[in-house]
Amino acid sequence: MAIGNITFEQEPVNTTSKVPVITNWTPLIGYMVYQDDIEDLFYFKLILEVRLDDASGTLLAKIKQRRNGYSSDITNNRARAFFDLRDIVNSQLVDTVFDQNDTGVPFRTIHKIGANTTTKPFSVNGDNTTDGTQIQTIYVKAYQQYSEGTNEIPTEETSPTVNDTLHYLQASLPLMTPRSTDSDYIQSNAFNVYNASGSTDLFLSDIEQSVGGYNIYGYVNYVRSADYHTVAFLNDESNFSSHIDKIRIIYYTSAGASINSTDINNVSGNGGEAPTDGSLTDAERLIYFGCGTANLEAQTVSGASNAKPSNNSNWAYYTIQGMDGSSNAMTSLYYFINQDGSCKGFKVRRLAWRNSVGGYDYFNFKMKSTQTINVQRNNYSSMLGTFNKSKWRYNNTQRGKTTRQTTATLSETLNTGWMTEQDANLLEKLILSTDAYIVENADTDFTQAVMIKDSTFVKKTVANDKMIKYTMSIEYANPVNTNS
């Protein structure tokens, strides 16, 4: 009697694809574990251990399964079972909400990197409060449990065994995006457009190419003179082929003439980390850069004074682009067009949200916004009068109904101006996001978490609707303070 060999017949992604495992792309993500000989073994189960980082890391799960019933396996005394890791891994991944350059409390928002600590316009990813990260290294080990007789208690046997280590990111692609043509792997290299390894690659943003102001075609964002904005990018040449050594910022006039060009290096001294560092942590495998007008104006990186909008008179727009150390383009150009405020004097509300690929996207709602406070009262009733004196009496100020407590929530209805179909697609991702914020700007005093109240989104197109604009409702995530 001898146990056979154990292997992974199917894995999440081929490491040669140079992409992280994307946890929310496919309905399941994990491993098909296969044992090729279980003849004369009883009560057989396959086991998968899931750990953080490596073989000695924190145990997240230990899953046991019987074989899946594949008829050929039953006929030939073999066993296989699929182990889904999606929810296990997602429970370990966090959003980057705070600037990771902060070590004190309270932590300051990620949207203001470069303004929080002016010498650090980059930030690694993670959560200061839990030490979690957006990208997580996951180690798995497969082995088996069985007994050699019907009257024996089954025991776990770690010989033979097989293991694997991959990096996971909470991100998604459309469900029907072509998966791997190799059945040994679930996901393909479709995410490698976000590798930051060539001039057509992308930052972690859902922005689509469109025609913007000044007849610019490309990845267009709009910023006012004091708006915060970030871009995120993968940062690991060895595992992801990602190679952004610096961000290049170029300012232009309305005629398209360049004013100034400045490079800001992605190094630890600036809050980031070189992608070629041989000992990168998961926190360093995804980096944020503060590229809004307010971020760039506040930063004080040595040699980067021309990155400040105020040092580029009459600028109409600027571009950012990831570059390697030899100034080869590692991403597409991203345009930031100088946007006026509301022509009717409305307050401009800037929303940020975690997008589908792991970074943040931003949008200015320039038209009329209306705030509503919804108050809920916890009331009780009592009998009017005083009963514990020599005679019953009551005062005119006494009440029969009393409010024990009030709870107030603030909601706001936001309106866009006319927009492109590509901007409408971006707002669709806002509706789907689980993490949204109203961001500090000239009309908003503080960055606050908000909830998107809309539960439906009617897709509009130029062909159907000619001109496109949207109304969106948000609710502030924290209640209004009341004196109760």
Short mmCIF file of C-alpha atoms in Angstrom, two decimals:
data_model
loop_
_atom_site.label_atom_id
_atom_site.label_comp_id
_atom_site.label_asym_id
_atom_site.label_seq_id
_atom_site.Cartn_x
_atom_site.Cartn_y
_atom_site.Cartn_z
CA MET A 1 0.00 0.00 0.00
CA ALA A 2 1.54 3.34 -1.08
CA ILE A 3 0.26 6.85 -1.52
CA GLY A 4 0.82 8.49 -4.90
CA ASN A 5 1.99 11.95 -5.89
CA ILE A 6 0.12 15.17 -5.12
CA THR A 7 0.13 18.13 -7.52
CA PHE A 8 -1.72 21.34 -8.37
CA GLU A 9 -3.64 20.52 -11.54
CA GLN A 10 -4.98 24.07 -11.75
CA GLU A 11 -3.62 27.29 -10.23
CA PRO A 12 -4.89 30.89 -10.06
CA VAL A 13 -2.35 32.39 -12.47
CA ASN A 14 0.92 31.51 -14.17
CA THR A 15 3.81 33.42 -12.58
CA THR A 16 5.23 33.96 -16.07
CA SER A 17 2.23 36.23 -16.74
CA LYS A 18 3.77 38.74 -14.29
CA VAL A 19 0.47 39.82 -12.77
CA PRO A 20 -1.01 39.54 -9.28
CA VAL A 21 -3.95 37.23 -8.71
CA ILE A 22 -7.08 39.38 -9.04
CA THR A 23 -9.50 38.17 -6.40
CA ASN A 24 -12.77 39.56 -7.83
CA TRP A 25 -12.47 38.82 -11.54
CA THR A 26 -13.69 35.22 -11.66
CA PRO A 27 -16.45 33.71 -9.46
CA LEU A 28 -13.91 31.38 -7.80
CA ILE A 29 -10.17 31.64 -7.49
CA GLY A 30 -7.97 28.90 -6.09
CA TYR A 31 -6.38 25.52 -6.68
CA MET A 32 -7.41 22.12 -8.07
CA VAL A 33 -5.46 19.66 -5.91
CA TYR A 34 -4.82 16.20 -7.38
CA GLN A 35 -3.59 12.93 -5.84
CA ASP A 36 -2.84 10.28 -8.48
CA ASP A 37 -3.07 7.12 -6.33
CA ILE A 38 -5.26 6.43 -3.30
CA GLU A 39 -5.74 2.69 -3.85
CA ASP A 40 -6.53 0.75 -0.63
CA LEU A 41 -6.83 3.98 1.39
CA PHE A 42 -9.92 4.79 3.44
CA TYR A 43 -11.71 7.99 4.52
CA PHE A 44 -9.49 9.97 2.16
CA LYS A 45 -9.54 13.80 2.16
CA LEU A 46 -7.40 16.43 0.51
CA ILE A 47 -6.16 19.29 2.70
CA LEU A 48 -5.12 22.82 1.79
CA GLU A 49 -3.41 25.12 4.29
CA VAL A 50 -3.52 28.86 3.56
CA ARG A 51 -0.98 31.15 5.25
CA LEU A 52 0.22 34.72 5.08
CA ASP A 53 3.60 35.27 3.45
CA ASP A 54 5.32 31.88 3.75
CA ALA A 55 5.34 28.41 5.35
CA SER A 56 5.77 29.92 8.83
CA GLY A 57 3.21 32.70 8.36
CA THR A 58 -0.10 33.13 10.16
CA LEU A 59 -2.51 30.28 9.38
CA LEU A 60 -5.60 31.73 7.72
CA ALA A 61 -7.44 28.52 6.89
CA LYS A 62 -7.11 24.77 6.82
CA ILE A 63 -9.62 23.24 4.45
CA LYS A 64 -10.44 19.55 4.07
CA GLN A 65 -12.45 18.10 1.21
CA ARG A 66 -13.44 14.72 -0.15
CA ARG A 67 -12.72 14.11 -3.81
CA ASN A 68 -15.08 15.85 -6.20
CA GLY A 69 -16.58 12.78 -7.86
CA TYR A 70 -14.88 13.00 -11.26
CA SER A 71 -15.72 9.60 -12.75
CA SER A 72 -12.26 8.88 -14.15
CA ASP A 73 -10.73 9.44 -10.70
CA ILE A 74 -13.17 7.06 -9.08
CA THR A 75 -12.46 4.37 -11.67
CA ASN A 76 -8.69 4.74 -11.34
CA ASN A 77 -8.38 5.28 -7.56
CA ARG A 78 -7.44 8.94 -7.80
CA ALA A 79 -8.74 12.08 -6.07
CA ARG A 80 -9.04 15.76 -6.82
CA ALA A 81 -10.88 18.73 -5.27
CA PHE A 82 -11.07 22.47 -5.92
CA PHE A 83 -10.27 24.87 -3.08
CA ASP A 84 -11.71 28.38 -3.40
CA LEU A 85 -9.59 31.09 -1.75
CA ARG A 86 -11.51 34.19 -2.81
CA ASP A 87 -13.23 35.06 0.48
CA ILE A 88 -10.29 33.90 2.59
CA VAL A 89 -7.85 36.19 0.80
CA ASN A 90 -10.26 39.13 0.50
CA SER A 91 -10.65 39.08 4.28
CA GLN A 92 -6.93 39.94 4.52
CA LEU A 93 -6.83 42.74 1.93
CA VAL A 94 -7.47 46.34 2.95
CA ASP A 95 -8.15 49.70 1.33
CA THR A 96 -5.48 52.37 1.57
CA VAL A 97 -7.36 55.18 3.27
CA PHE A 98 -4.54 56.94 5.10
CA ASP A 99 -1.19 58.37 4.07
CA GLN A 100 1.28 55.65 5.05
CA ASN A 101 3.96 58.26 5.73
CA ASP A 102 2.03 59.17 8.89
CA THR A 103 3.11 57.58 12.15
CA GLY A 104 1.04 59.68 14.54
CA VAL A 105 -2.66 59.76 15.33
CA PRO A 106 -4.95 60.89 13.81
CA PHE A 107 -3.77 59.57 10.46
CA ARG A 108 -4.25 61.84 7.47
CA THR A 109 -6.03 60.91 4.27
CA ILE A 110 -4.22 59.28 1.33
CA HIS A 111 -5.78 61.85 -1.02
CA LYS A 112 -3.50 64.56 0.42
CA ILE A 113 -0.14 62.82 0.00
CA GLY A 114 2.44 65.46 -0.75
CA ALA A 115 0.50 67.96 1.36
CA ASN A 116 0.47 65.93 4.59
CA THR A 117 4.25 65.46 4.58
CA THR A 118 5.49 67.84 1.92
CA THR A 119 8.75 65.97 1.29
CA LYS A 120 6.85 62.75 0.51
CA PRO A 121 4.51 62.91 -2.50
CA PHE A 122 4.56 59.09 -2.76
CA SER A 123 3.03 56.62 -0.30
CA VAL A 124 3.16 52.87 0.01
CA ASN A 125 -0.14 51.01 0.39
CA GLY A 126 -1.78 49.64 3.51
CA ASP A 127 -3.75 50.39 6.65
CA ASN A 128 -1.89 52.12 9.50
CA THR A 129 -4.33 50.73 12.06
CA THR A 130 -4.17 47.01 11.15
CA ASP A 131 -0.85 46.69 9.32
CA GLY A 132 -2.80 45.09 6.46
CA THR A 133 -1.94 45.72 2.82
CA GLN A 134 -3.70 45.94 -0.54
CA ILE A 135 -1.40 43.32 -2.04
CA GLN A 136 -0.83 40.22 0.05
CA THR A 137 1.57 37.32 -0.39
CA ILE A 138 -0.28 34.05 0.19
CA TYR A 139 1.38 30.67 0.72
CA VAL A 140 -0.57 27.44 0.25
CA LYS A 141 0.36 23.84 1.00
CA ALA A 142 -1.61 20.77 -0.07
CA TYR A 143 -1.43 17.30 1.46
CA GLN A 144 -3.86 14.54 2.53
CA GLN A 145 -5.63 12.69 5.33
CA TYR A 146 -6.52 8.99 5.29
CA SER A 147 -6.41 5.70 7.12
CA GLU A 148 -5.08 2.33 5.95
CA GLY A 149 -7.93 0.31 7.40
CA THR A 150 -11.65 0.67 7.91
CA ASN A 151 -11.24 0.43 11.68
CA GLU A 152 -8.47 3.03 11.94
CA ILE A 153 -8.82 6.74 12.70
CA PRO A 154 -7.65 8.78 9.68
CA THR A 155 -4.52 10.86 10.21
CA GLU A 156 -2.99 13.76 8.33
CA GLU A 157 0.03 12.95 6.16
CA THR A 158 2.21 15.78 4.85
CA SER A 159 4.28 13.50 2.65
CA PRO A 160 3.84 13.88 -0.23
CA THR A 161 3.01 17.59 -0.31
CA VAL A 162 3.01 20.49 -2.77
CA ASN A 163 3.11 24.24 -2.13
CA ASP A 164 2.86 27.57 -3.95
CA THR A 165 3.27 31.29 -3.21
CA LEU A 166 1.47 34.06 -5.12
CA HIS A 167 0.61 37.75 -4.68
CA TYR A 168 -3.08 38.73 -4.49
CA LEU A 169 -4.80 42.06 -5.21
CA GLN A 170 -8.45 42.93 -4.59
CA ALA A 171 -9.39 44.05 -8.09
CA SER A 172 -11.64 42.96 -10.93
CA LEU A 173 -12.06 42.85 -14.68
CA PRO A 174 -15.34 42.36 -16.57
CA LEU A 175 -16.54 38.78 -16.08
CA MET A 176 -16.28 37.90 -19.77
CA THR A 177 -12.71 39.14 -20.17
CA PRO A 178 -10.89 36.23 -21.84
CA ARG A 179 -9.43 33.88 -19.25
CA SER A 180 -6.36 31.74 -19.70
CA THR A 181 -6.28 29.52 -22.78
CA ASP A 182 -4.13 27.14 -20.70
CA SER A 183 -6.53 25.09 -18.57
CA ASP A 184 -3.84 24.71 -15.93
CA TYR A 185 -4.45 28.34 -14.92
CA ILE A 186 -7.69 30.19 -14.14
CA GLN A 187 -6.69 33.75 -14.95
CA SER A 188 -4.82 35.04 -17.97
CA ASN A 189 -2.39 37.91 -18.34
CA ALA A 190 -5.27 40.32 -19.12
CA PHE A 191 -4.31 42.49 -16.15
CA ASN A 192 -0.83 43.11 -17.52
CA VAL A 193 -1.99 46.38 -19.10
CA TYR A 194 -1.57 47.67 -15.53
CA ASN A 195 1.99 46.38 -15.24
CA ALA A 196 3.58 49.80 -15.73
CA SER A 197 6.19 48.34 -18.06
CA GLY A 198 5.58 50.15 -21.36
CA SER A 199 4.25 53.30 -22.99
CA THR A 200 0.70 51.95 -23.41
CA ASP A 201 0.35 50.57 -19.87
CA LEU A 202 -1.97 52.16 -17.32
CA PHE A 203 -2.07 53.46 -13.82
CA LEU A 204 -4.61 51.69 -11.58
CA SER A 205 -7.52 53.78 -12.82
CA ASP A 206 -10.82 53.20 -14.61
CA ILE A 207 -10.44 56.40 -16.66
CA GLU A 208 -11.09 55.67 -20.34
CA GLN A 209 -9.63 57.47 -23.32
CA SER A 210 -11.81 60.35 -24.52
CA VAL A 211 -11.64 63.75 -26.20
CA GLY A 212 -11.23 66.49 -23.60
CA GLY A 213 -10.62 70.23 -23.59
CA TYR A 214 -8.14 71.69 -26.07
CA ASN A 215 -9.07 68.78 -28.36
CA ILE A 216 -6.88 66.45 -26.30
CA TYR A 217 -7.46 62.74 -26.83
CA GLY A 218 -6.28 60.42 -24.11
CA TYR A 219 -6.78 59.63 -20.44
CA VAL A 220 -8.28 62.93 -19.34
CA ASN A 221 -8.91 64.16 -15.80
CA TYR A 222 -10.21 67.56 -14.71
CA VAL A 223 -8.82 69.43 -11.71
CA ARG A 224 -9.44 72.85 -10.27
CA SER A 225 -6.64 75.00 -8.89
CA ALA A 226 -6.70 73.35 -5.43
CA ASP A 227 -7.89 69.79 -6.02
CA TYR A 228 -6.38 66.66 -4.52
CA HIS A 229 -5.85 63.62 -6.74
CA THR A 230 -3.79 60.44 -6.58
CA VAL A 231 -2.76 57.70 -8.98
CA ALA A 232 -1.70 54.21 -7.92
CA PHE A 233 0.60 51.81 -9.73
CA LEU A 234 2.12 48.35 -9.33
CA ASN A 235 5.72 48.52 -8.19
CA ASP A 236 7.62 45.25 -8.48
CA GLU A 237 9.86 44.57 -11.46
CA SER A 238 10.63 40.99 -10.44
CA ASN A 239 7.06 39.76 -9.90
CA PHE A 240 4.98 42.18 -12.03
CA SER A 241 7.49 43.61 -14.55
CA SER A 242 6.48 47.02 -13.12
CA HIS A 243 9.20 49.62 -13.43
CA ILE A 244 8.33 53.21 -12.51
CA ASP A 245 11.45 54.90 -11.20
CA LYS A 246 9.96 58.38 -11.45
CA ILE A 247 6.89 60.39 -12.38
CA ARG A 248 7.33 63.05 -15.06
CA ILE A 249 5.11 66.15 -14.87
CA ILE A 250 4.92 68.52 -17.86
CA TYR A 251 2.86 71.75 -17.95
CA TYR A 252 1.41 73.17 -21.18
CA THR A 253 -0.23 76.34 -22.42
CA SER A 254 -3.64 76.29 -24.10
CA ALA A 255 -1.80 76.25 -27.44
CA GLY A 256 -0.01 73.03 -26.47
CA ALA A 257 3.41 74.58 -25.89
CA SER A 258 5.34 73.01 -23.00
CA ILE A 259 6.23 75.28 -20.08
CA ASN A 260 8.20 73.12 -17.66
CA SER A 261 9.08 69.46 -17.18
CA THR A 262 9.93 67.95 -13.79
CA ASP A 263 10.74 64.42 -12.62
CA ILE A 264 9.95 63.23 -9.07
CA ASN A 265 11.77 60.03 -8.12
CA ASN A 266 10.00 56.99 -6.70
CA VAL A 267 12.39 56.38 -3.81
CA SER A 268 11.97 55.74 -0.10
CA GLY A 269 13.09 59.28 0.76
CA ASN A 270 10.08 60.59 -1.20
CA GLY A 271 7.69 58.08 0.39
CA GLY A 272 7.87 55.43 -2.35
CA GLU A 273 10.30 52.60 -3.11
CA ALA A 274 12.44 51.70 -6.10
CA PRO A 275 10.77 48.87 -8.07
CA THR A 276 14.09 47.02 -8.41
CA ASP A 277 14.62 46.71 -4.66
CA GLY A 278 15.25 43.00 -4.08
CA SER A 279 13.49 42.95 -0.71
CA LEU A 280 10.17 44.62 -1.47
CA THR A 281 7.38 44.19 1.04
CA ASP A 282 3.72 43.84 0.05
CA ALA A 283 3.21 47.45 1.17
CA GLU A 284 5.82 48.54 -1.38
CA ARG A 285 4.37 46.53 -4.28
CA LEU A 286 1.64 49.13 -4.86
CA ILE A 287 2.48 52.84 -4.63
CA TYR A 288 0.39 56.05 -4.61
CA PHE A 289 1.49 59.40 -6.03
CA GLY A 290 -0.15 62.75 -5.28
CA CYS A 291 -0.70 64.34 -8.68
CA GLY A 292 -3.53 66.83 -8.09
CA THR A 293 -2.93 70.56 -8.23
CA ALA A 294 -3.08 70.83 -4.42
CA ASN A 295 -0.71 67.87 -3.96
CA LEU A 296 1.84 69.26 -6.41
CA GLU A 297 1.62 72.78 -5.04
CA ALA A 298 2.28 71.62 -1.48
CA GLN A 299 5.18 69.20 -2.15
CA THR A 300 8.70 70.43 -1.40
CA VAL A 301 10.82 67.67 -2.98
CA SER A 302 14.31 68.93 -3.77
CA GLY A 303 14.59 69.93 -7.42
CA ALA A 304 10.83 69.65 -8.05
CA SER A 305 9.75 73.28 -7.62
CA ASN A 306 8.61 73.38 -11.26
CA ALA A 307 6.05 70.70 -10.44
CA LYS A 308 4.08 73.37 -8.55
CA PRO A 309 1.25 74.85 -10.65
CA SER A 310 2.09 78.33 -9.31
CA ASN A 311 5.50 78.14 -11.01
CA ASN A 312 3.90 77.55 -14.41
CA SER A 313 2.06 80.72 -15.32
CA ASN A 314 -0.86 80.45 -17.70
CA TRP A 315 -0.85 76.68 -17.64
CA ALA A 316 -3.91 75.10 -19.24
CA TYR A 317 -3.14 71.46 -18.54
CA TYR A 318 -0.38 69.17 -17.40
CA THR A 319 0.51 65.54 -17.98
CA ILE A 320 1.93 62.85 -15.75
CA GLN A 321 3.65 59.69 -16.93
CA GLY A 322 5.53 56.86 -15.26
CA MET A 323 9.15 56.59 -16.46
CA ASP A 324 12.06 54.23 -15.83
CA GLY A 325 15.54 55.41 -14.85
CA SER A 326 16.49 55.92 -18.50
CA SER A 327 13.39 58.08 -19.13
CA ASN A 328 11.61 55.38 -21.13
CA ALA A 329 7.82 55.62 -20.79
CA MET A 330 6.36 52.98 -18.47
CA THR A 331 2.75 54.21 -18.69
CA SER A 332 0.51 56.14 -21.03
CA LEU A 333 0.20 59.90 -20.65
CA TYR A 334 -2.50 61.07 -18.23
CA TYR A 335 -3.86 64.58 -18.78
CA PHE A 336 -5.04 66.98 -16.06
CA ILE A 337 -7.01 69.88 -17.52
CA ASN A 338 -7.47 73.08 -15.53
CA GLN A 339 -11.18 73.25 -14.73
CA ASP A 340 -13.14 76.34 -13.78
CA GLY A 341 -15.58 76.37 -10.90
CA SER A 342 -19.32 76.43 -11.41
CA CYS A 343 -20.33 79.31 -13.66
CA LYS A 344 -23.50 79.70 -11.57
CA GLY A 345 -21.72 79.85 -8.23
CA PHE A 346 -22.69 76.35 -7.06
CA LYS A 347 -20.42 74.57 -4.60
CA VAL A 348 -18.24 72.02 -6.38
CA ARG A 349 -18.22 68.61 -4.69
CA ARG A 350 -15.30 66.33 -5.44
CA LEU A 351 -15.85 62.61 -4.92
CA ALA A 352 -13.17 59.94 -4.71
CA TRP A 353 -13.79 56.22 -4.71
CA ARG A 354 -11.87 52.98 -4.77
CA ASN A 355 -12.07 51.87 -8.37
CA SER A 356 -12.30 48.39 -9.85
CA VAL A 357 -8.54 47.91 -10.25
CA GLY A 358 -7.34 48.94 -6.80
CA GLY A 359 -6.62 52.69 -6.98
CA TYR A 360 -8.80 55.78 -6.62
CA ASP A 361 -10.68 57.76 -9.24
CA TYR A 362 -12.09 61.28 -8.81
CA PHE A 363 -14.86 63.42 -10.24
CA ASN A 364 -16.06 67.00 -9.69
CA PHE A 365 -19.82 67.52 -9.44
CA LYS A 366 -20.10 71.16 -10.53
CA MET A 367 -23.82 71.77 -10.67
CA LYS A 368 -26.39 72.36 -7.93
CA SER A 369 -26.03 70.31 -4.76
CA THR A 370 -28.71 70.09 -2.10
CA GLN A 371 -28.18 68.96 1.49
CA THR A 372 -30.89 67.31 3.57
CA ILE A 373 -30.74 66.44 7.26
CA ASN A 374 -32.87 63.47 8.25
CA VAL A 375 -33.69 63.45 11.98
CA GLN A 376 -34.98 60.47 13.92
CA ARG A 377 -36.34 61.02 17.44
CA ASN A 378 -36.60 58.55 20.28
CA ASN A 379 -39.60 59.83 22.22
CA TYR A 380 -41.43 58.75 25.37
CA SER A 381 -44.64 59.92 27.06
CA SER A 382 -45.35 60.70 30.71
CA MET A 383 -48.43 61.85 32.65
CA LEU A 384 -48.69 65.58 33.18
CA GLY A 385 -48.44 66.85 36.77
CA THR A 386 -46.69 66.32 40.10
CA PHE A 387 -48.01 63.40 42.18
CA ASN A 388 -45.69 63.19 45.22
CA LYS A 389 -46.72 66.43 46.96
CA SER A 390 -49.61 67.33 49.31
CA LYS A 391 -51.79 68.20 46.35
CA TRP A 392 -51.58 67.31 42.65
CA ARG A 393 -50.52 70.16 40.39
CA TYR A 394 -48.81 70.85 37.11
CA ASN A 395 -46.77 73.64 35.56
CA ASN A 396 -47.26 75.11 32.15
CA THR A 397 -43.70 74.16 31.16
CA GLN A 398 -44.20 70.47 31.91
CA ARG A 399 -44.60 68.13 28.95
CA GLY A 400 -46.37 64.86 28.32
CA LYS A 401 -44.05 63.88 25.42
CA THR A 402 -40.26 64.09 25.73
CA THR A 403 -37.44 63.41 23.26
CA ARG A 404 -34.88 61.10 24.83
CA GLN A 405 -32.46 61.20 21.89
CA THR A 406 -32.16 62.55 18.34
CA THR A 407 -30.12 60.95 15.57
CA ALA A 408 -29.37 63.00 12.47
CA THR A 409 -27.89 61.95 9.13
CA LEU A 410 -26.79 64.27 6.37
CA SER A 411 -27.57 63.48 2.74
CA GLU A 412 -26.69 65.42 -0.38
CA THR A 413 -27.91 65.33 -3.95
CA LEU A 414 -25.18 66.05 -6.51
CA ASN A 415 -25.50 66.97 -10.17
CA THR A 416 -23.03 66.73 -13.02
CA GLY A 417 -22.73 68.99 -16.00
CA TRP A 418 -22.81 67.61 -19.53
CA MET A 419 -20.34 64.77 -19.93
CA THR A 420 -18.92 62.21 -22.33
CA GLU A 421 -19.90 58.55 -22.45
CA GLN A 422 -16.48 57.72 -21.02
CA ASP A 423 -17.15 59.91 -17.98
CA ALA A 424 -20.54 58.24 -17.60
CA ASN A 425 -18.80 54.86 -17.58
CA LEU A 426 -16.52 56.18 -14.84
CA LEU A 427 -19.51 57.16 -12.71
CA GLU A 428 -20.90 53.66 -13.16
CA LYS A 429 -17.81 52.41 -11.31
CA LEU A 430 -18.58 54.91 -8.54
CA ILE A 431 -22.02 53.34 -8.09
CA LEU A 432 -20.40 49.90 -7.78
CA SER A 433 -17.66 50.99 -5.36
CA THR A 434 -17.73 49.98 -1.70
CA ASP A 435 -15.52 52.86 -0.54
CA ALA A 436 -16.32 56.49 -1.44
CA TYR A 437 -15.32 59.89 -0.03
CA ILE A 438 -16.18 63.53 -0.46
CA VAL A 439 -12.77 65.14 -0.75
CA GLU A 440 -11.60 68.41 0.77
CA ASN A 441 -11.46 71.27 -1.73
CA ALA A 442 -12.21 74.98 -1.90
CA ASP A 443 -15.90 74.27 -1.17
CA THR A 444 -15.54 71.34 1.26
CA ASP A 445 -13.73 71.72 4.57
CA PHE A 446 -12.91 68.08 5.33
CA THR A 447 -12.55 64.76 3.56
CA GLN A 448 -15.31 62.48 4.81
CA ALA A 449 -16.52 58.96 4.09
CA VAL A 450 -19.85 58.81 2.26
CA MET A 451 -22.28 56.13 1.15
CA ILE A 452 -23.70 56.06 -2.37
CA LYS A 453 -27.48 55.88 -1.97
CA ASP A 454 -28.38 55.17 -5.59
CA SER A 455 -29.13 51.52 -6.20
CA THR A 456 -29.77 51.80 -9.94
CA PHE A 457 -27.79 53.39 -12.73
CA VAL A 458 -29.40 54.03 -16.11
CA LYS A 459 -26.64 53.79 -18.73
CA LYS A 460 -26.85 56.77 -21.06
CA THR A 461 -25.28 57.07 -24.48
CA VAL A 462 -24.94 59.90 -26.96
CA ALA A 463 -26.92 57.86 -29.51
CA ASN A 464 -29.85 57.38 -27.13
CA ASP A 465 -29.73 60.54 -25.04
CA LYS A 466 -27.81 63.07 -27.21
CA MET A 467 -26.44 64.87 -24.14
CA ILE A 468 -25.53 63.11 -20.89
CA LYS A 469 -25.68 64.26 -17.29
CA TYR A 470 -26.45 62.53 -14.01
CA THR A 471 -27.89 63.16 -10.57
CA MET A 472 -26.38 61.19 -7.69
CA SER A 473 -27.33 60.92 -4.01
CA ILE A 474 -24.85 60.41 -1.19
CA GLU A 475 -25.22 60.01 2.55
CA TYR A 476 -22.44 61.01 4.93
CA ALA A 477 -21.20 57.88 6.67
CA ASN A 478 -21.03 59.47 10.12
CA PRO A 479 -24.12 60.97 11.83
CA VAL A 480 -24.44 64.66 12.56
CA ASN A 481 -23.54 65.36 16.20
CA THR A 482 -26.58 66.23 18.30
CA ASN A 483 -26.80 67.38 21.92
CA SER A 484 -28.23 64.07 23.11
#
